[in-house]
Each structure stands twice: as structure tokens, then as C-alpha cells.
Coordinates of C-alpha atoms in Angstrom, one line a residue:
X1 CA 162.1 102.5 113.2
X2 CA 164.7 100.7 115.6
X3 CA 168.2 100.2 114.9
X4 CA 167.7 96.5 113.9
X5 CA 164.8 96.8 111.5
X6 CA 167.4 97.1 108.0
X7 CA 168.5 93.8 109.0
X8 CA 164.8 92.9 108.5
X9 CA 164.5 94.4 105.4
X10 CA 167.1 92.5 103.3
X11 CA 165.0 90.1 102.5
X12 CA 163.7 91.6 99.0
X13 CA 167.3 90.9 97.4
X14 CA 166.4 87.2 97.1
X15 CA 167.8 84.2 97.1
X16 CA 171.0 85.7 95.5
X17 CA 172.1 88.9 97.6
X18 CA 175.9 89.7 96.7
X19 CA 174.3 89.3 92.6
X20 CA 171.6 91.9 93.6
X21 CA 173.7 94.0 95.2
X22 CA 176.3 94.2 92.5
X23 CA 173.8 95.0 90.1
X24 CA 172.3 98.0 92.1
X25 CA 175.4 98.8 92.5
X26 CA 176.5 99.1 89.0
X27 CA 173.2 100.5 88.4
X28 CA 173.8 103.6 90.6
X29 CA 177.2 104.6 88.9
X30 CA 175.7 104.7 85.5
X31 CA 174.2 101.4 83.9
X32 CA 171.9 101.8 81.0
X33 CA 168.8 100.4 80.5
X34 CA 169.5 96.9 79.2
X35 CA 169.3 96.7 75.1
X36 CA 166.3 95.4 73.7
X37 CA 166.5 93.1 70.4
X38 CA 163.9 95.0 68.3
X39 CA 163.7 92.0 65.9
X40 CA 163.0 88.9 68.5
X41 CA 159.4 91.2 70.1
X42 CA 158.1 92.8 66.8
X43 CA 158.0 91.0 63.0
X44 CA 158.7 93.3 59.9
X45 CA 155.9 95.1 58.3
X46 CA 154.5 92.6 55.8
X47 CA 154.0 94.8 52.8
X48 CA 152.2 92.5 50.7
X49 CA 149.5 91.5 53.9
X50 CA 149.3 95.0 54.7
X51 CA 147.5 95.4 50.7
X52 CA 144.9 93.3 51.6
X53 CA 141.3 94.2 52.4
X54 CA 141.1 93.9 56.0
X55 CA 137.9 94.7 58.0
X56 CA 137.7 98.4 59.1
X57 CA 137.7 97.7 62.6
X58 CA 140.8 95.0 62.6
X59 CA 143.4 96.0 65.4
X60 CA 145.9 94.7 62.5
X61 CA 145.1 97.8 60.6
X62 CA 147.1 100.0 63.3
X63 CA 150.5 97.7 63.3
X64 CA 151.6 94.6 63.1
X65 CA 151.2 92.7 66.1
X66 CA 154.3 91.9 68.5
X67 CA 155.4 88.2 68.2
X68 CA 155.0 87.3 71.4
X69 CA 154.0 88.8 75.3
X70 CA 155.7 91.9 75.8
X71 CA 156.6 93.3 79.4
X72 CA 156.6 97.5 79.8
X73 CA 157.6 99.0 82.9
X74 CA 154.9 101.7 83.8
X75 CA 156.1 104.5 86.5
X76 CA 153.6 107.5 87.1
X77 CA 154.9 110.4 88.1
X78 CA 153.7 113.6 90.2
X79 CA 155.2 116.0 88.0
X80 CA 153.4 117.1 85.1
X81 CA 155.6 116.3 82.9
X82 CA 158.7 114.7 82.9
X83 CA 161.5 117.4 82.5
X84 CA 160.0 120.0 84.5
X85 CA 162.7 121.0 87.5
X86 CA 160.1 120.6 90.2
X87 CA 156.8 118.5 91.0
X88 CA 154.4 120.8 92.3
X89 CA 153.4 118.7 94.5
X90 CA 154.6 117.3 98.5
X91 CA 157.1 117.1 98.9
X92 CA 158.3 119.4 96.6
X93 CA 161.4 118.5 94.8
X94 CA 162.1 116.0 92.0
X95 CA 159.2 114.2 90.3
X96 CA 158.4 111.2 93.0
X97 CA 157.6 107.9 91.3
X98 CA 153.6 107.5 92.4
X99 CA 152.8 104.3 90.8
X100 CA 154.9 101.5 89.7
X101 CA 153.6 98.7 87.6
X102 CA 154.7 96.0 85.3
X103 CA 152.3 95.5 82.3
X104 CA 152.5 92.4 80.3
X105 CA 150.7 92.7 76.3
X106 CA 150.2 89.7 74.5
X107 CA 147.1 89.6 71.7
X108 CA 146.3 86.0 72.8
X109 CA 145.9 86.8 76.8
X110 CA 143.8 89.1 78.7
X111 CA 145.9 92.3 79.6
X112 CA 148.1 91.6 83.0
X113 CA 149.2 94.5 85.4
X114 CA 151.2 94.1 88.7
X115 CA 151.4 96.7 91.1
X116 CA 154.3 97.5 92.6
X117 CA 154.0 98.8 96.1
X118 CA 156.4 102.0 96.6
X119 CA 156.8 101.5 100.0
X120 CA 158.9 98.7 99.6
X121 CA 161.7 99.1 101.7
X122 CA 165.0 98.4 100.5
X123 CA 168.8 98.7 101.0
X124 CA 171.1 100.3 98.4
X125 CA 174.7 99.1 98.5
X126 CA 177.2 102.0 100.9
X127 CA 173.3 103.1 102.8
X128 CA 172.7 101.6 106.4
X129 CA 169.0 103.3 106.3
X130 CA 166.4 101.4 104.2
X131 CA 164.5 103.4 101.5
X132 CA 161.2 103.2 100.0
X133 CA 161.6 101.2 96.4
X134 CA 159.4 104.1 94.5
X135 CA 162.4 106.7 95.6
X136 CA 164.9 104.7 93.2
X137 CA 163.3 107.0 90.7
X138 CA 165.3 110.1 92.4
X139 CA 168.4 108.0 92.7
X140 CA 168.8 105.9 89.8
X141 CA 166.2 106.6 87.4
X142 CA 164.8 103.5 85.0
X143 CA 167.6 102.1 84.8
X144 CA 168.1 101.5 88.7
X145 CA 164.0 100.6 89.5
X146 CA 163.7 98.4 86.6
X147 CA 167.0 96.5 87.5
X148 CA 165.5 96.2 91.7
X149 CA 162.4 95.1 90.5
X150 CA 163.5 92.6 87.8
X151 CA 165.4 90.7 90.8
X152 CA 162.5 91.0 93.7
X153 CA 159.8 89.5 91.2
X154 CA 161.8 87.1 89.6
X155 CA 161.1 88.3 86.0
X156 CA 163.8 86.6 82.9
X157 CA 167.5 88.9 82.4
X158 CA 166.3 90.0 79.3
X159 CA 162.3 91.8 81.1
X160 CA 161.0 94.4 81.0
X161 CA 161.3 94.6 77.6
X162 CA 160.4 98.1 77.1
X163 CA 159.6 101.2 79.8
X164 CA 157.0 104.3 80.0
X165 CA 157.4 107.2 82.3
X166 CA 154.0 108.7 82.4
X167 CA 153.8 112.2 83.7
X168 CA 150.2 113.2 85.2
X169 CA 149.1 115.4 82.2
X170 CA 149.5 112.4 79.7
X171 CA 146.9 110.6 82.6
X172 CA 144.5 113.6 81.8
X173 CA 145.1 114.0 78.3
X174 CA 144.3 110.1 78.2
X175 CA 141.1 109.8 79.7
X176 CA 140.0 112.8 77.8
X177 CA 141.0 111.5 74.8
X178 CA 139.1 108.0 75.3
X179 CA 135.8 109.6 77.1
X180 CA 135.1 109.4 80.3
X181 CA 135.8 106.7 82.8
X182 CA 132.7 104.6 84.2
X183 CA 133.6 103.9 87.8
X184 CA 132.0 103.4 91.5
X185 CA 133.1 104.7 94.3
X186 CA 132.8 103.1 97.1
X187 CA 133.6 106.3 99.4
X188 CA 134.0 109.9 98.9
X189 CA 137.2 112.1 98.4
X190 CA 137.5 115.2 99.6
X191 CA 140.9 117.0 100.0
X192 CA 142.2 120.8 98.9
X193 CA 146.3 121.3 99.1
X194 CA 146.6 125.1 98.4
X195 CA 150.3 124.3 97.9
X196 CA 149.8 122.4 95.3
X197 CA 146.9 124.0 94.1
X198 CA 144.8 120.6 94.3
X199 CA 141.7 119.6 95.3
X200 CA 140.0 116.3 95.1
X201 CA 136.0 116.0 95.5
X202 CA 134.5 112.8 94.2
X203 CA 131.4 111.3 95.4
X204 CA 130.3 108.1 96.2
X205 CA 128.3 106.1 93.8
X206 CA 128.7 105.7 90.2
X207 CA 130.9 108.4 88.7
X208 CA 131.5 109.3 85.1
X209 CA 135.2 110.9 85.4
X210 CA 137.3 112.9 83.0
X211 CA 140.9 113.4 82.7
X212 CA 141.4 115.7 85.5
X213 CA 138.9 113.5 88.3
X214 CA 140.4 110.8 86.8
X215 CA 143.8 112.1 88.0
X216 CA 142.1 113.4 91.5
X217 CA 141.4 109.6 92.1
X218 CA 144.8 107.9 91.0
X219 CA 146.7 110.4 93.6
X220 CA 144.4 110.8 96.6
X221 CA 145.7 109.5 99.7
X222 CA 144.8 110.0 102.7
X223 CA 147.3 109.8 104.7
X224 CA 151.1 108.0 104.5
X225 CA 149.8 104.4 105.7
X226 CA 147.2 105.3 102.9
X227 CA 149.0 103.6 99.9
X228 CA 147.3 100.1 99.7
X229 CA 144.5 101.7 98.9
X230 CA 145.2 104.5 96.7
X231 CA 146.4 100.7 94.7
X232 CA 142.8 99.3 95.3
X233 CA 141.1 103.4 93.7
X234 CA 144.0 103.1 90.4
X235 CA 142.5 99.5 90.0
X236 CA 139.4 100.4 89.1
X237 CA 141.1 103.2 86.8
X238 CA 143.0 100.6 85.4
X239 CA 139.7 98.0 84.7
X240 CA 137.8 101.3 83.4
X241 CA 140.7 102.5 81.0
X242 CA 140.5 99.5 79.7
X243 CA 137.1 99.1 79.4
X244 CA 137.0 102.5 77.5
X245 CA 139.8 101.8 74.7
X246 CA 137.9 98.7 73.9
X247 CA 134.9 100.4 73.1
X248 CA 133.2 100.7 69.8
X249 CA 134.7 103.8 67.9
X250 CA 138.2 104.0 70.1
X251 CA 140.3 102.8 67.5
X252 CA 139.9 105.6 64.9
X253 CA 141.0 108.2 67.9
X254 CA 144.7 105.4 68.6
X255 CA 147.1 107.0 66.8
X256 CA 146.1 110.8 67.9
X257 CA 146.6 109.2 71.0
X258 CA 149.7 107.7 70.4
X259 CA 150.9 111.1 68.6
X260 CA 149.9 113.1 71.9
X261 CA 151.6 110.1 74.5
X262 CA 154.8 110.5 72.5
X263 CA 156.1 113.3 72.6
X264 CA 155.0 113.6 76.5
X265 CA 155.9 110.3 77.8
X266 CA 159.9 109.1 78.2
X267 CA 160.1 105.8 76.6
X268 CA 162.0 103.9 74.9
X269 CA 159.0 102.9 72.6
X270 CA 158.6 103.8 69.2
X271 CA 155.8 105.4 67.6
X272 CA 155.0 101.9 65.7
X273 CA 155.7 99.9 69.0
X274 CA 153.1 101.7 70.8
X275 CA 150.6 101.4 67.4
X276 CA 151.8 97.6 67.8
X277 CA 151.2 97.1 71.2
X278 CA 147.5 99.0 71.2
X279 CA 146.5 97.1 68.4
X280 CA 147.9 93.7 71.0
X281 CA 145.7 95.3 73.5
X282 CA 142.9 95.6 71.1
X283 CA 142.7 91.6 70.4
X284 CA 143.7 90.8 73.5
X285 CA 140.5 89.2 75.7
X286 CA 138.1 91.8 77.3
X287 CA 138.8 91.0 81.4
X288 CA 142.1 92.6 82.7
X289 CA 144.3 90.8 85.7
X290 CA 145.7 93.5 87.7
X291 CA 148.0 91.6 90.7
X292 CA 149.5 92.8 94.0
X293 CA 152.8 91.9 95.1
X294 CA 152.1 89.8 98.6
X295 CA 153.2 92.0 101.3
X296 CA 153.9 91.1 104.6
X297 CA 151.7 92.4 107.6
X298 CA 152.3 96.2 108.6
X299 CA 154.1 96.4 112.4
X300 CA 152.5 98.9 114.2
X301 CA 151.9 102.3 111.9
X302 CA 155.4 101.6 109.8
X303 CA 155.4 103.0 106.2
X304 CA 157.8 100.8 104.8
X305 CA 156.7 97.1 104.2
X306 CA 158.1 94.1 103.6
X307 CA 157.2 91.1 100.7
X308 CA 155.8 88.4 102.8
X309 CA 158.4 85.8 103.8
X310 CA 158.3 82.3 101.8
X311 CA 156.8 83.2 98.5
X312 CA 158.4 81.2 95.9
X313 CA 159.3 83.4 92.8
X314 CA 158.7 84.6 90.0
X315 CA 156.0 86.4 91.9
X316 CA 154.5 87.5 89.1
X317 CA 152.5 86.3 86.8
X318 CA 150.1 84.3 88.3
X319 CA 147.2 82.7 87.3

């Protein structure tokens, strides 16, 4: 990378760039996550509703539904779970923020994802050497990615509403739960990492995964330039996760689920929010809209990228 490029890499702050730095900036020395207004997202139980005979299968019977569309920050991690002191994985260290997406819920619309790239460079306030955006994790934890992110899509002061720090045995623990994942591979995986004591082998064709090929898929990559299309494998993940909690006979297993996710996630979702936003899921339309962030063309074999010049924001969502 030549001297000049973190010149070129400014661009991601926007149309407001003194606002965004100030805000990463604040971020860094210790801002909090921004406080959520319980009441304005989620009604009060109705007691005398909840008495009535509702049909067995009604996602109402879980939890009330939120009032309106509600926006979770999603960030996979590589360790396998989120306090432990190392990742196991490469490079070893801290847990590495391996997926980044922002999740909208809303009963009346189908389910919309947008993945973040990682390898969206960036510029923290006192650095001169840009940075990949999924290594804000290390340096500033939610509180720091959700603030960058908020400002480079566009998304309203007050979004995302909640967050979910998903550590990869939750991933596993999942899938299992559900059953396993109907996918087609359009290519096989092969890869052993006696370091981490990994190994991926997945065939081509159509696959029936559990939790632990399901996990094999989401974090192969072949190589560092490999990234857009480790996001092209976790869609179809995504679209078959999906596919499998709206099946007949899922909703019985939810709050096990939920019980298991909660005490292995970091969130700042209660155990009725996540019932709440299930049952959202539940009634929301079958199809799922997972977006991209539009990314500039790659120069040369450069990791970082760049979000294509002249897209008008929000950048997210889009019809």
C-alpha cells in the first residue's frame, strides 16, 4: 500500500467528517452503547389478550410482538465464546470480528440482512495507517463498530436498536438445535489448520449440514482476498437458517433456544426481546433480503476496499 492510499480511504466518513471523527473519537475513550427506549420498540404484555385461546402454532404465543421494525447488530466471532482470553484460531490473539451484519425484524416485512464487509478500510482519529472496519472489535468493542457503521450506512441516531455478539459455538449449538441446514454447494472445501485444530471438507452438491459443517462453511476462506465470497457461502447459511426456523414443528424448540443463545451470546437483549423478536421473525414473510454494501473495485490484490464512490445514503435498506 503506498504512502497516499489513507488519503483515499477517507471517504467512508461521509458527507460529515469532523462529526464522524469526533464520534469515533469519543467512542474510543469510553462511550457506551447508546440507550435504547425499551417502551417506544416493545408494547407491555397484554394480560387480558394473552388469556385468550390462541391457535397452537401462533408466533403470538412466544411474546408480544415489537411495535415496529427493529435493527440488531450481528458480529460473529472466531472465539468460541465470547470471554475466553484467546481465539484459537489465526491469528491468534483476541476474538477477531468474522462477520458483521445489520439485521432488520419487523412481522410485516420479509427478514433484511446487510453484510458488512470487514475489510473496509478505515481511519481512526491520532492513526495515519488505515484499518480494516471488522478490527474495531479489538479496539473499541460494540460500542466503537456500531457507532462507524451507523455513520457509513446512513442508518437514524437512535439504530441499531439492539446488538448480538455471537461466538461460534452458539452458530453450532443453533443449527443443531433447528436440524440440519439444506444447502448447495456450488464448490468443494477442503482445508485442515493443525493450529487450530480445524478442518473443513464439504462437497459439492446438495449438502445436509449440522452445526459443526455449518460452522466449517461460514469461516472457510481461502485465502485473504477470499472474503467476498466467504459473504456469498454465509448467504446461503443465512437463507437456510431461515428456512429451517420457519419450519413446521420449530416453534415448540424457540425458547430452549433462546435459553441456550442467552447465556452464551453478549447482548443487550432480554430473554423476552429475543422470544419477541423470534415470534417477529415467525410472521414475518417467508423470502429473506440479505444486501451487500457496494464496494468499489479491488486495485491490484489490495485487502482493504473501499465503498464505491457516489452512492447516495442511507445505503441500506433497499428495495
Amino acid at each position: 500500500m503506498t504512502p497516499t492510499q489513507p488519503k483515499r480511504l477517507m471517504p467512508w466518513l461521509g458527507r460529515h467528517p469532523l462529526r464522524t471523527v469526533l464520534r469515533l473519537a469519543a467512542a474510543v475513550v469510553g462511550l457506551g452503547a447508546t440507550g435504547w427506549l425499551l417502551s417506544t420498540v416493545w408494547p407491555e404484555p397484554d394480560q387480558v389478550a394473552r388469556t385468550e385461546s390462541l391457535p397452537a402454532d401462533n408466533p403470538t404465543n412466544l411474546a408480544p410482538l415489537p411495535l415496529g421494525p427493529v435493527t440488531l447488530l450481528v458480529v460473529g466471532i472466531d472465539a468460541d465464546q465470547t470471554n475466553d482470553p484467546v481465539n484459537n484460531a489465526a491469528p491468534r490473539g483476541r476474538a477477531n470480528a468474522d462477520a458483521v451484519m445489520v439485521v432488520q425484524v419487523d412481522a410485516q416485512q420479509p427478514l433484511r440482512v446487510l453484510q458488512v464487509p470487514i475489510e473496509l478500510a478505515l481511519q481512526l482519529p491520532g492513526q495515519t495507517t488505515p484499518i480494516r472496519l471488522g478490527s474495531l472489535w479489538q479496539t473499541g468493542g460494540v460500542a466503537l463498530l456500531s457507532d462507524a457503521i451507523r455513520e457509513l450506512v446512513g442508518l437514524p441516531a437512535d439504530q441499531p436498536d439492539r446488538y448480538v455478539v455471537v461466538p461460534r459455538r452458539v452458530l453450532r449449538s443453533l443449527v443443531d438445535g433447528l436440524g440440519d441446514l439444506d444447502v448447495i454447494l456450488n464448490a468443494s472445501f477442503q482445508r485442515t489448520d493443525k493450529a487450530q485444530n480445524y478442518t473443513v471438507n464439504l462437497q459439492a452438491g446438495r449438502q445436509s449440514l449440522n452445526g459443526a459443517q455449518a460452522e466449517q462453511l461460514a469461516r472457510y476462506l481461502k485465502d485473504p482476498l477470499d472474503d467476498p465470497n466467504r459473504r456469498l457461502r454465509q448467504q446461503s447459511l443465512i437463507r437456510a437458517v431461515v428456512e429451517q426456523f420457519k419450519g413446521p414443528g420449530v416453534m415448540g424448540k424457540i425458547p430452549g433456544l433462546v435459553d441456550a443463545a442467552a447465556s452464551a451470546v453478549e447482548t443487550n437483549l432480554s430473554k423476552p426481546e429475543m422470544l419477541s423478536l423470534a415470534a417477529a421473525v415467525l410472521s414475518s414473510p417467508l423470502s429473506v433480503k440479505v444486501q451487500q454494501l457496494p464496494l468499489a473495485k479491488r486495485a491490484g490484490k489490495q485487502v482493504l476496499r473501499q465503498i464505491k464512490a457516489g452512492e447516495p445514503q442511507p445505503l441500506w435498506p433497499r428495495l
